[in-house]
Structure formats: structure tokens, C-alpha cells
Amino acid sequence: MNQEPETLPNASPLEEHNQQQRENAKRIFRVSGLPEMLQSINTTELKGRGHFEEYDTMVLFRWGTGYTRRHMWIEVVEENIRFRLLPHLKHKHEVPICDGEYHIFTPQMWQQRDFLLAELKKYYDRPVHETSVD
């Protein structure tokens, strides 16, 4: 079986690049075990009331309604997994890497599933609050 990413006939270089990014993101999410971790949080903590929006290289995990609306924004950039948080001061510790908006996990970090799960739990406990449209 061919393991090469599918290429679209007559695809432009931009379309091919986007397809490669999508395939890479799928691989990183699968290898990291992050989808199972998110499903576990949805099942155990939220009793299945959360929902997932999947985009090319990111997943938006949302739950709650009205004033209780929350989300986690998780994306893959190259080989790294990034969690988008509310803007904050940069942390002094190096794990995970912090740029004041994202916490970034390198492959060496996200391959440690217990560490990734512990960080994911922290982000679930302190999620991004969405503004109400009311």
C-alpha cells in the first residue's frame, strides 16, 4: 500500500502545499494521542456535551453555552503542537515553550503522553472564555 500523501491531479503548488500540511497535521495528531485525550475529556468531564470543529491543521474543541462558552484551540505547525491561550506574560520556564499567546510543544515534548495529558488537563481547567453574542 502506498503511504505517500495523495496528490490532486492538476493541483497548484499552493494546493499541494496545503495538502501536505493537512497530512502532516493528521499524522502529528494521531501519533501524539491528542484526539483520544480530547475525547476522554469530552466523555468524562463534559458527559459528551463538547463538540469538535476540524480545520486543515487545527482542532477547535468547544463546550458550554451563552456565558459559559469555552474552547481550546489546538493547531499543528510543522512538527509542533500549539495551544492558543489568552494573551499573557511569557513564562520563564521552557516547557512548554511560551510566546505570550501560544504554548508550543516540540516533538520531544508531545511524545511524552503523560506530560501532554497533564498540560491538556491544565488548559481544560482554565480554558479560553468566549464572549457572548447576546
mmCIF file of C-alpha atoms in Angstrom:
data_model
loop_
_atom_site.group_PDB
_atom_site.id
_atom_site.type_symbol
_atom_site.label_atom_id
_atom_site.label_comp_id
_atom_site.label_asym_id
_atom_site.label_seq_id
_atom_site.Cartn_x
_atom_site.Cartn_y
_atom_site.Cartn_z
ATOM 1 C CA MET A 1 0.000 0.000 0.000
ATOM 2 C CA ASN A 2 1.336 3.422 -0.939
ATOM 3 C CA GLN A 3 1.975 5.624 2.112
ATOM 4 C CA GLU A 4 2.638 8.777 0.092
ATOM 5 C CA PRO A 5 0.119 11.602 0.622
ATOM 6 C CA GLU A 6 -2.487 11.810 -2.083
ATOM 7 C CA THR A 7 -1.876 14.484 -4.664
ATOM 8 C CA LEU A 8 -4.658 16.011 -6.638
ATOM 9 C CA PRO A 9 -4.355 15.857 -10.426
ATOM 10 C CA ASN A 10 -3.576 19.301 -11.848
ATOM 11 C CA ALA A 11 -3.169 20.711 -8.325
ATOM 12 C CA SER A 12 -1.427 24.035 -7.959
ATOM 13 C CA PRO A 13 1.709 24.267 -5.807
ATOM 14 C CA LEU A 14 -0.362 26.039 -3.132
ATOM 15 C CA GLU A 15 -2.960 23.237 -3.104
ATOM 16 C CA GLU A 16 -0.181 20.639 -2.876
ATOM 17 C CA HIS A 17 1.446 22.548 -0.004
ATOM 18 C CA ASN A 18 -1.893 22.774 1.840
ATOM 19 C CA GLN A 19 -2.490 19.047 1.299
ATOM 20 C CA GLN A 20 0.957 18.258 2.717
ATOM 21 C CA GLN A 21 0.208 20.422 5.768
ATOM 22 C CA ARG A 22 -3.128 18.623 6.303
ATOM 23 C CA GLU A 23 -1.474 15.202 6.046
ATOM 24 C CA ASN A 24 1.285 16.269 8.446
ATOM 25 C CA ALA A 25 -1.265 17.590 10.971
ATOM 26 C CA LYS A 26 -3.240 14.329 10.800
ATOM 27 C CA ARG A 27 -0.037 12.372 11.424
ATOM 28 C CA ILE A 28 1.056 14.543 14.363
ATOM 29 C CA PHE A 29 -2.393 14.409 15.983
ATOM 30 C CA ARG A 30 -2.545 10.620 15.509
ATOM 31 C CA VAL A 31 0.980 9.914 16.792
ATOM 32 C CA SER A 32 0.618 12.251 19.796
ATOM 33 C CA GLY A 33 -2.595 10.589 21.003
ATOM 34 C CA LEU A 34 -4.180 14.018 21.428
ATOM 35 C CA PRO A 35 -7.531 13.109 19.785
ATOM 36 C CA GLU A 36 -8.065 10.290 22.289
ATOM 37 C CA MET A 37 -7.144 12.607 25.171
ATOM 38 C CA LEU A 38 -9.630 15.239 23.989
ATOM 39 C CA GLN A 39 -12.350 12.609 23.509
ATOM 40 C CA SER A 40 -11.672 11.353 27.028
ATOM 41 C CA ILE A 41 -12.133 14.861 28.462
ATOM 42 C CA ASN A 42 -15.317 15.275 26.429
ATOM 43 C CA THR A 43 -16.666 11.938 27.665
ATOM 44 C CA THR A 44 -15.634 12.050 31.325
ATOM 45 C CA GLU A 45 -15.657 15.753 32.201
ATOM 46 C CA LEU A 46 -18.330 17.081 29.837
ATOM 47 C CA LYS A 47 -20.536 13.982 29.507
ATOM 48 C CA GLY A 48 -20.285 14.292 25.713
ATOM 49 C CA ARG A 49 -21.548 17.884 25.562
ATOM 50 C CA GLY A 50 -18.455 19.268 23.837
ATOM 51 C CA HIS A 51 -18.009 19.362 20.090
ATOM 52 C CA PHE A 52 -15.065 19.497 17.737
ATOM 53 C CA GLU A 53 -14.517 21.687 14.708
ATOM 54 C CA GLU A 54 -11.749 20.377 12.476
ATOM 55 C CA TYR A 55 -9.831 22.584 10.085
ATOM 56 C CA ASP A 56 -6.792 21.926 7.889
ATOM 57 C CA THR A 57 -4.157 21.960 10.623
ATOM 58 C CA MET A 58 -6.144 22.716 13.753
ATOM 59 C CA VAL A 59 -8.927 21.497 16.003
ATOM 60 C CA LEU A 60 -11.257 23.760 17.958
ATOM 61 C CA PHE A 61 -12.803 21.976 20.955
ATOM 62 C CA ARG A 62 -15.841 23.905 22.273
ATOM 63 C CA TRP A 63 -18.276 23.427 25.112
ATOM 64 C CA GLY A 64 -20.831 25.386 27.119
ATOM 65 C CA THR A 65 -23.484 27.878 26.040
ATOM 66 C CA GLY A 66 -24.073 31.610 26.407
ATOM 67 C CA TYR A 67 -21.980 32.989 29.251
ATOM 68 C CA THR A 68 -20.329 29.635 29.938
ATOM 69 C CA ARG A 69 -18.925 29.165 26.415
ATOM 70 C CA ARG A 70 -15.321 27.867 26.461
ATOM 71 C CA HIS A 71 -12.852 26.495 23.945
ATOM 72 C CA MET A 72 -9.416 25.040 23.319
ATOM 73 C CA TRP A 73 -7.680 25.967 20.062
ATOM 74 C CA ILE A 74 -5.034 23.397 19.100
ATOM 75 C CA GLU A 75 -3.008 23.509 15.919
ATOM 76 C CA VAL A 76 -0.043 21.827 14.287
ATOM 77 C CA VAL A 77 2.732 23.983 12.855
ATOM 78 C CA GLU A 78 5.484 21.940 11.208
ATOM 79 C CA GLU A 79 6.266 19.258 13.839
ATOM 80 C CA ASN A 80 4.967 21.239 16.823
ATOM 81 C CA ILE A 81 1.609 21.240 18.593
ATOM 82 C CA ARG A 82 0.445 24.696 19.709
ATOM 83 C CA PHE A 83 -2.287 25.541 22.210
ATOM 84 C CA ARG A 84 -3.611 29.058 21.740
ATOM 85 C CA LEU A 85 -4.360 30.771 25.033
ATOM 86 C CA LEU A 86 -5.428 34.225 26.118
ATOM 87 C CA PRO A 87 -2.581 36.732 25.740
ATOM 88 C CA HIS A 88 -0.386 36.531 28.828
ATOM 89 C CA LEU A 89 3.096 37.302 30.054
ATOM 90 C CA LYS A 90 5.735 34.899 28.832
ATOM 91 C CA HIS A 91 6.555 32.169 31.312
ATOM 92 C CA LYS A 92 10.132 31.840 32.471
ATOM 93 C CA HIS A 93 10.157 28.034 32.329
ATOM 94 C CA GLU A 94 10.952 26.441 28.981
ATOM 95 C CA VAL A 95 8.461 23.587 28.945
ATOM 96 C CA PRO A 96 6.197 24.141 27.136
ATOM 97 C CA ILE A 97 7.648 26.940 25.032
ATOM 98 C CA CYS A 98 5.650 30.132 25.611
ATOM 99 C CA ASP A 99 5.431 33.171 23.336
ATOM 100 C CA GLY A 100 2.782 35.043 25.308
ATOM 101 C CA GLU A 101 -0.117 33.690 23.237
ATOM 102 C CA TYR A 102 0.708 30.067 22.433
ATOM 103 C CA HIS A 103 2.150 27.191 24.419
ATOM 104 C CA ILE A 104 4.206 25.189 21.952
ATOM 105 C CA PHE A 105 5.117 21.524 22.312
ATOM 106 C CA THR A 106 8.035 20.195 20.274
ATOM 107 C CA PRO A 107 8.005 16.527 19.202
ATOM 108 C CA GLN A 108 10.213 15.654 22.188
ATOM 109 C CA MET A 109 7.574 17.195 24.465
ATOM 110 C CA TRP A 110 4.366 15.869 22.878
ATOM 111 C CA GLN A 111 5.767 12.354 22.583
ATOM 112 C CA GLN A 112 5.670 12.210 26.398
ATOM 113 C CA ARG A 113 1.975 11.382 26.643
ATOM 114 C CA ASP A 114 1.692 11.766 30.422
ATOM 115 C CA PHE A 115 3.200 15.249 30.186
ATOM 116 C CA LEU A 116 0.941 16.209 27.255
ATOM 117 C CA LEU A 117 -2.134 14.900 29.088
ATOM 118 C CA ALA A 118 -1.214 16.850 32.254
ATOM 119 C CA GLU A 119 -0.824 20.060 30.235
ATOM 120 C CA LEU A 120 -4.083 19.396 28.373
ATOM 121 C CA LYS A 121 -5.858 18.989 31.718
ATOM 122 C CA LYS A 122 -4.478 22.385 32.842
ATOM 123 C CA TYR A 123 -5.832 24.028 29.681
ATOM 124 C CA TYR A 124 -9.205 22.349 30.180
ATOM 125 C CA ASP A 125 -9.332 23.589 33.783
ATOM 126 C CA ARG A 126 -8.522 27.153 32.640
ATOM 127 C CA PRO A 127 -9.954 27.433 29.102
ATOM 128 C CA VAL A 128 -10.397 30.465 26.906
ATOM 129 C CA HIS A 129 -13.751 32.101 27.686
ATOM 130 C CA GLU A 130 -15.737 33.165 24.648
ATOM 131 C CA THR A 131 -17.713 36.388 24.625
ATOM 132 C CA SER A 132 -21.476 36.140 24.451
ATOM 133 C CA VAL A 133 -23.186 37.311 21.265
ATOM 134 C CA ASP A 134 -26.264 38.453 23.249
#
